[in-house]
Tab-separated table of C-alpha atoms in Angstrom:
chain	number	residue	atom	x	y	z
A	1	MET	CA	-6.770	45.295	-9.285
A	2	GLN	CA	-4.495	43.032	-7.227
A	3	PRO	CA	-3.541	39.893	-9.220
A	4	THR	CA	-4.924	36.776	-7.644
A	5	ILE	CA	-3.609	33.239	-7.657
A	6	SER	CA	-5.964	30.448	-6.793
A	7	SER	CA	-4.642	28.270	-3.976
A	8	CYS	CA	-6.299	25.985	-1.473
A	9	ILE	CA	-3.128	25.911	0.666
A	10	GLN	CA	-2.869	28.478	3.438
A	11	PRO	CA	0.500	30.154	4.074
A	12	GLN	CA	2.306	29.241	7.269
A	13	PRO	CA	3.115	31.937	9.842
A	14	TYR	CA	6.404	33.735	9.287
A	15	HIS	CA	9.417	32.597	11.265
A	16	HIS	CA	9.991	34.973	14.185
A	17	SER	CA	13.351	36.072	12.738
A	18	LEU	CA	11.959	36.577	9.241
A	19	THR	CA	8.761	38.514	9.811
A	20	PRO	CA	8.365	41.589	7.609
A	21	ARG	CA	6.600	44.706	8.757
A	22	PRO	CA	2.896	44.652	7.881
A	23	SER	CA	2.289	46.305	4.524
A	24	THR	CA	-0.626	46.400	2.121
A	25	LEU	CA	1.988	46.080	-0.629
A	26	ARG	CA	3.132	42.740	0.717
A	27	PRO	CA	0.187	40.556	1.785
A	28	HIS	CA	0.829	37.334	3.656
A	29	CYS	CA	0.753	34.615	0.984
A	30	LEU	CA	2.560	31.483	-0.163
A	31	ALA	CA	6.243	31.944	-1.006
A	32	LYS	CA	5.616	30.972	-4.635
A	33	GLU	CA	3.004	33.741	-4.957
A	34	ARG	CA	5.159	36.644	-3.726
A	35	LEU	CA	6.665	37.497	-7.115
A	36	ILE	CA	3.221	38.538	-8.310
A	37	ARG	CA	1.350	39.531	-5.180
A	38	TRP	CA	4.071	41.642	-3.587
A	39	ILE	CA	3.758	44.979	-5.351
A	40	PRO	CA	6.539	47.585	-5.548
A	41	SER	CA	5.740	51.119	-4.508
A	42	ALA	CA	4.733	52.807	-7.770
A	43	GLN	CA	5.155	56.386	-6.526
A	44	PRO	CA	7.775	58.129	-4.384
A	45	SER	CA	4.915	59.751	-2.527
A	46	HIS	CA	2.778	57.743	-0.158
A	47	THR	CA	-0.235	59.951	-0.805
A	48	ALA	CA	-1.545	57.626	-3.484
A	49	SER	CA	-3.727	54.822	-2.197
A	50	THR	CA	-2.693	51.193	-2.332
A	51	GLN	CA	-5.494	50.600	-4.805
A	52	ASP	CA	-4.069	53.332	-7.079
A	53	ARG	CA	-0.577	51.881	-6.930
A	54	THR	CA	-1.550	48.269	-7.486
A	55	SER	CA	-3.848	49.219	-10.350
A	56	LEU	CA	-0.789	50.438	-12.247
A	57	VAL	CA	0.425	46.847	-12.423
A	58	ALA	CA	-1.283	44.646	-15.002
A	59	PRO	CA	-2.537	41.407	-13.408
A	60	LEU	CA	-0.528	38.352	-14.371
A	61	SER	CA	-1.879	34.868	-14.602
A	62	ASP	CA	0.194	31.928	-13.409
A	63	ALA	CA	0.683	30.903	-17.048
A	64	GLN	CA	2.029	34.356	-17.889
A	65	LEU	CA	4.390	34.210	-14.926
A	66	ASN	CA	5.623	30.805	-16.085
A	67	ARG	CA	6.247	32.152	-19.560
A	68	ILE	CA	8.164	35.195	-18.325
A	69	LEU	CA	10.325	33.099	-16.019
A	70	PHE	CA	11.015	30.667	-18.861
A	71	VAL	CA	12.095	33.482	-21.196
A	72	MET	CA	14.366	34.770	-18.433
A	73	GLY	CA	16.034	31.376	-18.318
A	74	ALA	CA	14.450	30.250	-15.054
A	75	SER	CA	12.467	27.115	-14.451
A	76	LEU	CA	8.709	27.336	-14.127
A	77	ALA	CA	8.888	24.735	-11.360
A	78	GLU	CA	6.942	25.593	-8.239
A	79	SER	CA	10.148	25.142	-6.243
A	80	THR	CA	11.818	27.930	-8.269
A	81	LYS	CA	8.975	30.319	-7.528
A	82	ALA	CA	9.158	29.400	-3.840
A	83	THR	CA	12.931	29.959	-3.791
A	84	TYR	CA	12.508	33.351	-5.428
A	85	GLY	CA	9.749	34.171	-2.940
A	86	SER	CA	12.093	33.337	-0.066
A	87	GLY	CA	14.718	35.672	-1.479
A	88	LEU	CA	12.147	38.426	-1.790
A	89	LEU	CA	11.130	37.947	1.858
A	90	ILE	CA	14.717	38.119	3.121
A	91	PHE	CA	15.354	41.256	1.069
A	92	HIS	CA	12.333	43.086	2.493
A	93	VAL	CA	13.123	42.013	6.065
A	94	TYR	CA	16.633	43.389	5.526
A	95	CYS	CA	15.181	46.662	4.253
A	96	ASP	CA	12.772	46.828	7.192
A	97	LEU	CA	15.652	46.481	9.658
A	98	LEU	CA	17.475	49.385	7.990
A	99	ASP	CA	14.292	51.486	7.605
A	100	ILE	CA	14.726	51.625	3.834
A	101	PRO	CA	11.532	53.129	2.382
A	102	ASP	CA	9.512	51.217	-0.221
A	103	GLU	CA	10.312	53.602	-3.058
A	104	ARG	CA	14.043	52.856	-2.687
A	105	ARG	CA	13.516	49.102	-2.824
A	106	CYS	CA	12.278	49.162	-6.402
A	107	PRO	CA	13.876	50.176	-8.669
A	108	ILE	CA	16.806	48.941	-6.627
A	109	SER	CA	20.178	50.669	-6.803
A	110	SER	CA	23.440	48.816	-7.308
A	111	GLN	CA	24.567	49.994	-3.887
A	112	LEU	CA	21.519	48.572	-2.102
A	113	LEU	CA	21.665	45.255	-3.974
A	114	LEU	CA	25.367	44.758	-3.345
A	115	THR	CA	25.022	45.789	0.312
A	116	PHE	CA	22.170	43.311	0.757
A	117	LEU	CA	24.072	40.436	-0.850
A	118	SER	CA	27.254	41.290	1.056
A	119	SER	CA	25.369	41.174	4.334
A	120	CYS	CA	24.203	37.640	3.491
A	121	ALA	CA	27.665	36.387	2.538
A	122	GLY	CA	28.954	33.904	5.065
A	123	ALA	CA	25.454	32.856	6.057
A	124	TYR	CA	24.130	31.453	2.774
A	125	SER	CA	25.638	29.432	-0.065
A	126	GLY	CA	26.771	31.170	-3.212
A	127	SER	CA	24.045	29.488	-5.257
A	128	THR	CA	21.387	30.667	-2.775
A	129	LEU	CA	22.531	34.278	-3.085
A	130	ALA	CA	22.576	33.948	-6.875
A	131	ASN	CA	18.961	32.802	-6.675
A	132	TYR	CA	18.059	35.751	-4.450
A	133	ALA	CA	19.619	38.179	-6.918
A	134	ALA	CA	17.690	36.461	-9.718
A	135	ALA	CA	14.527	36.771	-7.638
A	136	LEU	CA	14.907	40.517	-7.317
A	137	ARG	CA	15.561	40.820	-11.034
A	138	ALA	CA	12.468	38.742	-11.823
A	139	TRP	CA	10.399	40.842	-9.423
A	140	HIS	CA	11.513	44.016	-11.201
A	141	ILE	CA	10.809	42.648	-14.665
A	142	LEU	CA	7.397	41.269	-13.706
A	143	HIS	CA	6.336	44.681	-12.403
A	144	SER	CA	7.879	46.704	-15.257
A	145	ALA	CA	10.546	48.314	-13.092
A	146	ASN	CA	14.007	49.249	-14.337
A	147	TRP	CA	16.810	46.796	-13.523
A	148	ASP	CA	19.887	48.989	-13.826
A	149	ILE	CA	22.504	46.763	-12.216
A	150	ASN	CA	26.119	46.514	-13.335
A	151	PRO	CA	26.525	42.821	-14.279
A	152	ASN	CA	30.269	42.830	-13.572
A	153	GLN	CA	29.767	44.180	-10.060
A	154	LEU	CA	27.066	41.616	-9.412
A	155	LYS	CA	29.251	38.784	-10.695
A	156	THR	CA	32.135	39.868	-8.464
A	157	ILE	CA	30.021	40.033	-5.309
A	158	LEU	CA	28.427	36.639	-6.006
A	159	GLU	CA	31.832	35.038	-6.567
A	160	GLY	CA	33.027	36.508	-3.298
A	161	ALA	CA	29.914	35.304	-1.493
A	162	ALA	CA	30.491	31.788	-2.813
A	163	ARG	CA	34.004	31.776	-1.326
A	164	LEU	CA	32.663	32.920	2.042
A	165	ALA	CA	29.821	30.409	2.122
A	166	PRO	CA	29.758	28.305	5.305
A	167	MET	CA	30.694	24.662	5.029
A	168	SER	CA	27.251	23.715	6.342
A	169	SER	CA	25.709	25.174	3.190
A	170	LYS	CA	27.761	22.978	0.878
A	171	ARG	CA	26.237	19.621	0.100
A	172	GLU	CA	28.367	16.552	-0.280
A	173	PRO	CA	28.420	15.151	-3.815
A	174	ARG	CA	25.349	13.006	-4.420
A	175	LYS	CA	26.116	9.297	-4.392
A	176	PRO	CA	24.794	7.297	-7.341
A	177	TYR	CA	22.407	4.380	-7.375
A	178	GLU	CA	23.928	1.282	-8.961
A	179	PRO	CA	22.226	-1.878	-10.243
A	180	ASP	CA	23.330	-3.955	-7.250
A	181	ILE	CA	21.828	-1.390	-4.865
A	182	ILE	CA	18.573	-1.443	-6.844
A	183	LEU	CA	18.540	-5.235	-6.501
A	184	GLN	CA	19.025	-4.942	-2.744
A	185	PHE	CA	16.066	-2.612	-2.452
A	186	ARG	CA	14.026	-4.960	-4.638
A	187	SER	CA	14.675	-7.828	-2.247
A	188	HIS	CA	13.013	-5.857	0.555
A	189	LEU	CA	9.993	-4.697	-1.467
A	190	ASN	CA	6.769	-6.677	-1.747
A	191	LEU	CA	6.009	-6.409	-5.452
A	192	ASN	CA	2.426	-7.517	-4.839
A	193	ASP	CA	1.864	-4.543	-2.548
A	194	PRO	CA	0.382	-1.508	-4.381
A	195	LEU	CA	2.860	1.042	-3.025
A	196	ASP	CA	5.938	-1.184	-3.265
A	197	ALA	CA	5.089	-2.214	-6.829
A	198	THR	CA	4.775	1.466	-7.768
A	199	VAL	CA	7.974	2.509	-6.005
A	200	PHE	CA	10.039	-0.174	-7.735
A	201	ALA	CA	8.556	0.624	-11.159
A	202	CYS	CA	9.292	4.306	-10.654
A	203	LEU	CA	12.781	3.553	-9.350
A	204	THR	CA	13.781	1.513	-12.404
A	205	THR	CA	12.093	3.828	-14.903
A	206	VAL	CA	13.800	6.967	-13.574
A	207	PHE	CA	17.144	5.144	-13.379
A	208	PHE	CA	17.171	3.707	-16.903
A	209	CYS	CA	15.634	6.857	-18.432
A	210	VAL	CA	18.384	8.975	-16.812
A	211	ALA	CA	15.545	11.224	-15.675
A	212	ARG	CA	14.785	13.533	-12.776
A	213	LEU	CA	12.715	11.938	-10.031
A	214	GLY	CA	10.391	14.949	-10.035
A	215	GLU	CA	9.487	14.272	-13.666
A	216	PHE	CA	7.799	11.000	-12.703
A	217	THR	CA	6.415	11.902	-9.276
A	218	LEU	CA	4.294	14.708	-7.854
A	219	PRO	CA	5.214	17.241	-5.159
A	220	ASN	CA	1.741	16.989	-3.610
A	221	LEU	CA	-1.225	14.642	-3.922
A	222	LYS	CA	-3.583	17.307	-5.277
A	223	ASP	CA	-1.146	18.654	-7.879
A	224	PHE	CA	-1.811	16.149	-10.665
A	225	ASP	CA	-2.379	17.956	-13.952
A	226	PRO	CA	-2.271	15.868	-17.168
A	227	THR	CA	-0.950	18.918	-19.041
A	228	LYS	CA	2.112	18.951	-16.771
A	229	HIS	CA	2.478	15.433	-15.390
A	230	ILE	CA	2.890	12.121	-17.138
A	231	ALA	CA	-0.188	9.908	-17.472
A	232	ARG	CA	-0.482	6.268	-18.516
A	233	SER	CA	-1.540	7.399	-21.978
A	234	ASP	CA	1.883	9.043	-22.391
A	235	VAL	CA	3.616	5.643	-22.605
A	236	SER	CA	4.166	3.986	-25.982
A	237	LYS	CA	6.319	1.391	-27.742
A	238	VAL	CA	8.736	2.342	-30.496
A	239	VAL	CA	10.407	-0.159	-32.829
A	240	GLY	CA	13.664	0.918	-34.439
A	241	ALA	CA	14.932	0.062	-37.909
A	242	ASN	CA	16.924	-2.847	-36.477
A	243	GLY	CA	13.844	-4.287	-34.800
A	244	VAL	CA	14.851	-3.246	-31.299
A	245	THR	CA	11.904	-2.109	-29.176
A	246	VAL	CA	12.087	0.675	-26.623
A	247	THR	CA	9.426	2.120	-24.352
A	248	LYS	CA	8.939	5.864	-24.777
A	249	PHE	CA	7.614	8.237	-22.123
A	250	HIS	CA	6.311	11.652	-23.107
A	251	LEU	CA	6.821	14.149	-20.281
A	252	PRO	CA	4.252	16.919	-20.941
A	253	SER	CA	6.271	19.615	-19.174
A	254	THR	CA	9.897	19.605	-18.062
A	255	LYS	CA	12.380	22.068	-16.646
A	256	SER	CA	14.020	22.485	-20.056
A	257	SER	CA	10.829	22.394	-22.135
A	258	PRO	CA	7.878	23.564	-20.024
A	259	HIS	CA	5.424	24.022	-22.903
A	260	ASN	CA	6.169	21.247	-25.395
A	261	GLY	CA	7.586	18.660	-23.045
A	262	GLU	CA	10.241	16.053	-23.855
A	263	ASP	CA	10.498	12.352	-24.557
A	264	THR	CA	12.625	9.860	-22.674
A	265	GLN	CA	12.908	6.101	-22.994
A	266	TRP	CA	14.354	2.865	-21.763
A	267	ALA	CA	14.892	-0.639	-23.164
A	268	PRO	CA	14.299	-3.963	-21.371
A	269	GLN	CA	17.159	-5.264	-19.231
A	270	SER	CA	18.205	-8.881	-18.790
A	271	ASP	CA	18.196	-9.052	-14.982
A	272	LEU	CA	15.841	-8.297	-12.090
A	273	THR	CA	16.361	-4.556	-12.509
A	274	ASP	CA	14.348	-4.809	-15.763
A	275	PRO	CA	12.124	-1.697	-15.901
A	276	GLU	CA	9.707	-3.355	-18.333
A	277	ALA	CA	8.909	-6.174	-15.908
A	278	ALA	CA	8.613	-3.660	-13.066
A	279	LEU	CA	6.235	-1.426	-15.027
A	280	ASN	CA	4.057	-4.328	-16.166
A	281	ASN	CA	3.864	-5.550	-12.579
A	282	HIS	CA	2.834	-2.069	-11.432
A	283	PHE	CA	0.050	-1.992	-14.039
A	284	ARG	CA	-1.106	-5.438	-12.869
A	285	VAL	CA	-1.188	-4.528	-9.189
A	286	ASN	CA	-2.540	-1.006	-9.735
A	287	PRO	CA	-5.047	-1.024	-12.623
A	288	ALA	CA	-6.111	2.505	-13.576
A	289	PRO	CA	-7.571	4.421	-16.555
A	290	ASP	CA	-5.316	5.851	-19.242
A	291	ASN	CA	-5.767	9.396	-17.955
A	292	ALA	CA	-4.451	8.482	-14.485
A	293	HIS	CA	-0.967	9.449	-13.380
A	294	LEU	CA	1.578	6.926	-14.645
A	295	PHE	CA	2.514	5.873	-11.133
A	296	ALA	CA	-0.904	6.095	-9.537
A	297	TRP	CA	-1.354	3.371	-6.937
A	298	ARG	CA	-4.308	2.002	-4.979
A	299	ARG	CA	-4.228	2.798	-1.297
A	300	PRO	CA	-6.565	0.699	0.861
A	301	LYS	CA	-9.803	2.546	1.721
A	302	THR	CA	-8.847	5.817	-0.031
A	303	GLY	CA	-8.406	4.389	-3.535
A	304	LEU	CA	-6.253	5.573	-6.447
A	305	ARG	CA	-3.658	8.264	-5.752
A	306	PRO	CA	-0.573	9.536	-7.638
A	307	LEU	CA	2.868	8.729	-6.295
A	308	THR	CA	4.432	11.724	-4.586
A	309	LYS	CA	8.143	12.320	-4.356
A	310	ARG	CA	7.936	12.239	-0.578
A	311	GLU	CA	6.186	8.846	-0.535
A	312	PHE	CA	8.840	7.455	-2.864
A	313	ILE	CA	11.772	8.756	-0.829
A	314	ASN	CA	10.220	7.829	2.515
A	315	ARG	CA	9.612	4.228	1.441
A	316	LEU	CA	13.206	3.726	0.299
A	317	SER	CA	14.585	5.555	3.335
A	318	ASP	CA	12.596	3.262	5.597
A	319	ILE	CA	14.052	0.186	3.891
A	320	ALA	CA	17.565	1.640	4.011
A	321	LYS	CA	17.267	2.280	7.745
A	322	LYS	CA	15.868	-1.159	8.592
A	323	HIS	CA	18.308	-3.145	6.453
A	324	ASP	CA	21.464	-1.035	6.709
A	325	LEU	CA	21.407	0.034	3.059
A	326	PRO	CA	22.769	3.340	1.739
A	327	ASN	CA	20.155	6.065	2.127
A	328	LEU	CA	20.636	7.647	-1.293
A	329	LYS	CA	18.869	10.769	-2.494
A	330	GLY	CA	16.492	10.954	-5.443
A	331	HIS	CA	19.020	12.738	-7.654
A	332	GLY	CA	21.292	9.728	-7.237
A	333	LEU	CA	19.072	7.899	-9.730
A	334	ARG	CA	19.985	10.262	-12.540
A	335	ILE	CA	23.642	10.145	-11.601
A	336	GLY	CA	23.543	6.358	-11.395
A	337	GLY	CA	21.832	5.939	-14.752
A	338	THR	CA	24.385	8.254	-16.340
A	339	LEU	CA	27.320	6.299	-14.934
A	340	LEU	CA	25.788	2.948	-15.892
A	341	TYR	CA	25.567	3.835	-19.569
A	342	LEU	CA	29.021	5.440	-19.583
A	343	LYS	CA	30.559	2.337	-18.028
A	344	ARG	CA	28.863	0.273	-20.733
A	345	GLY	CA	30.823	2.311	-23.269
A	346	VAL	CA	27.948	4.460	-24.535
A	347	PRO	CA	29.524	7.638	-26.013
A	348	PHE	CA	29.406	10.807	-23.944
A	349	ASP	CA	27.281	12.720	-26.440
A	350	VAL	CA	24.723	9.887	-26.579
A	351	VAL	CA	24.376	9.784	-22.790
A	352	LYS	CA	24.104	13.565	-22.773
A	353	THR	CA	21.222	13.279	-25.230
A	354	MET	CA	19.586	10.535	-23.168
A	355	GLY	CA	19.736	12.713	-20.071
A	356	ARG	CA	18.453	15.720	-22.032
A	357	TRP	CA	21.222	18.060	-20.890
A	358	LYS	CA	21.324	21.370	-22.736
A	359	GLY	CA	24.702	22.537	-21.433
A	360	ASP	CA	27.926	21.104	-20.075
A	361	SER	CA	26.730	20.497	-16.498
A	362	PHE	CA	26.616	16.865	-17.581
A	363	THR	CA	30.406	16.725	-17.193
A	364	LEU	CA	30.051	17.153	-13.426
A	365	TYR	CA	28.816	13.553	-13.318
A	366	LEU	CA	32.264	12.350	-14.366
A	367	ARG	CA	34.146	13.556	-11.309
A	368	GLN	CA	35.921	10.851	-9.313
A	369	HIS	CA	34.898	8.134	-11.751
A	370	ALA	CA	38.228	7.123	-13.246
A	371	MET	CA	36.851	3.824	-14.560
A	372	ILE	CA	34.774	5.769	-17.098
A	373	LEU	CA	37.679	7.834	-18.336
A	374	ALA	CA	40.193	4.974	-18.272
A	375	PRO	CA	39.749	3.941	-21.945
A	376	TYR	CA	40.466	7.522	-22.977
A	377	LEU	CA	43.650	7.812	-20.907
A	378	GLN	CA	45.704	5.022	-22.469
A	379	ASP	CA	48.685	5.762	-24.721
A	380	SER	CA	46.733	3.993	-27.479
A	381	PRO	CA	43.132	4.791	-26.581
A	382	ALA	CA	40.870	1.827	-27.216
A	383	LEU	CA	38.051	4.049	-28.387
A	384	GLU	CA	39.865	5.937	-31.146
A	385	PRO	CA	38.876	7.358	-33.587
A	386	PHE	CA	35.682	8.225	-31.733
A	387	THR	CA	37.277	9.937	-28.734
A	388	ARG	CA	37.469	13.392	-30.305
A	389	TYR	CA	33.744	13.263	-31.103
A	390	THR	CA	32.447	11.900	-27.836
A	391	MET	CA	34.564	13.454	-25.102
A	392	PRO	CA	33.028	16.494	-23.395
A	393	PRO	CA	34.736	19.828	-24.044
A	394	MET	CA	37.700	20.682	-21.860
A	395	ARG	CA	37.354	23.594	-19.445
């Protein structure tokens, strides 16, 4: 039986240049659903019915898909599934153009995979092609097909594709938020307005928690799930041994820990960027039950609704445009929070823990920020003997 995924959202028509040939193996569905719903040809012969072929594949629930992707090292985020679905679409359109039969598409040969990726080089970024290769691997694993690809060959072709990537595919480094910029935005927000109060509380919380914006906002209004998204009941106070109080936020599901979640926290600040004052003001302006989304706000006529990432970004972009402020991206909050604590002299490993980085990607935040590294560059470093413990590993 064909696996089904419940969704109230209808898929959009295919783009005219990316329309696959009609196939019962590949029904028209949302991009994030293609990994499951697009079924490989189970037999070289086409004499078997579609029902026979699809019945050979055990149905997977969305939870099972999430678990498999997590074990593979991928995020369970909906955006990851959609990205993988896009890669799957491009692959099948490519195969359609070359009249490659279904039985040759899975299991895929090294020659076909490398030819496909090579044809995309120069049109897509290296990271996009890496995602498309990962999508095909995930598709194979999910449908119990052999993935017999030489990893060294794949690595070589992806490295080459990255060098050929067009400049238009390469994003400029994200610019960080800084406290003075946050204060400028605050001056143009009405903190007695339900949306503005919520936006400023979210802004300061994400910044001082060194968090991802998506961890505190929703992608869509109807997506709120208390098992995945933070609610007001997930906020608590913690008093340390020295009497210092911090506010802790339990994120039920994160990119790094989708099943157990993670904790993050901030402490009160002494100026108008204070996240505690902003959060208390949000609770005052937007009263809601404990099981409501943390940043739920009251919209006139329609009532309580969770804050979406788009609403957050659009509100700040509108202010930036009207008042000639820098139109920074959401990821700039995490970068800005990281740099703030480093400039305050917080050790590298502590900031890495605050930001919940598992690997060394954290070190990318240090590029072009000589003021952070300055104490470590002196002939008699001011921070010895701690330098050797706190500096990130050299590459």
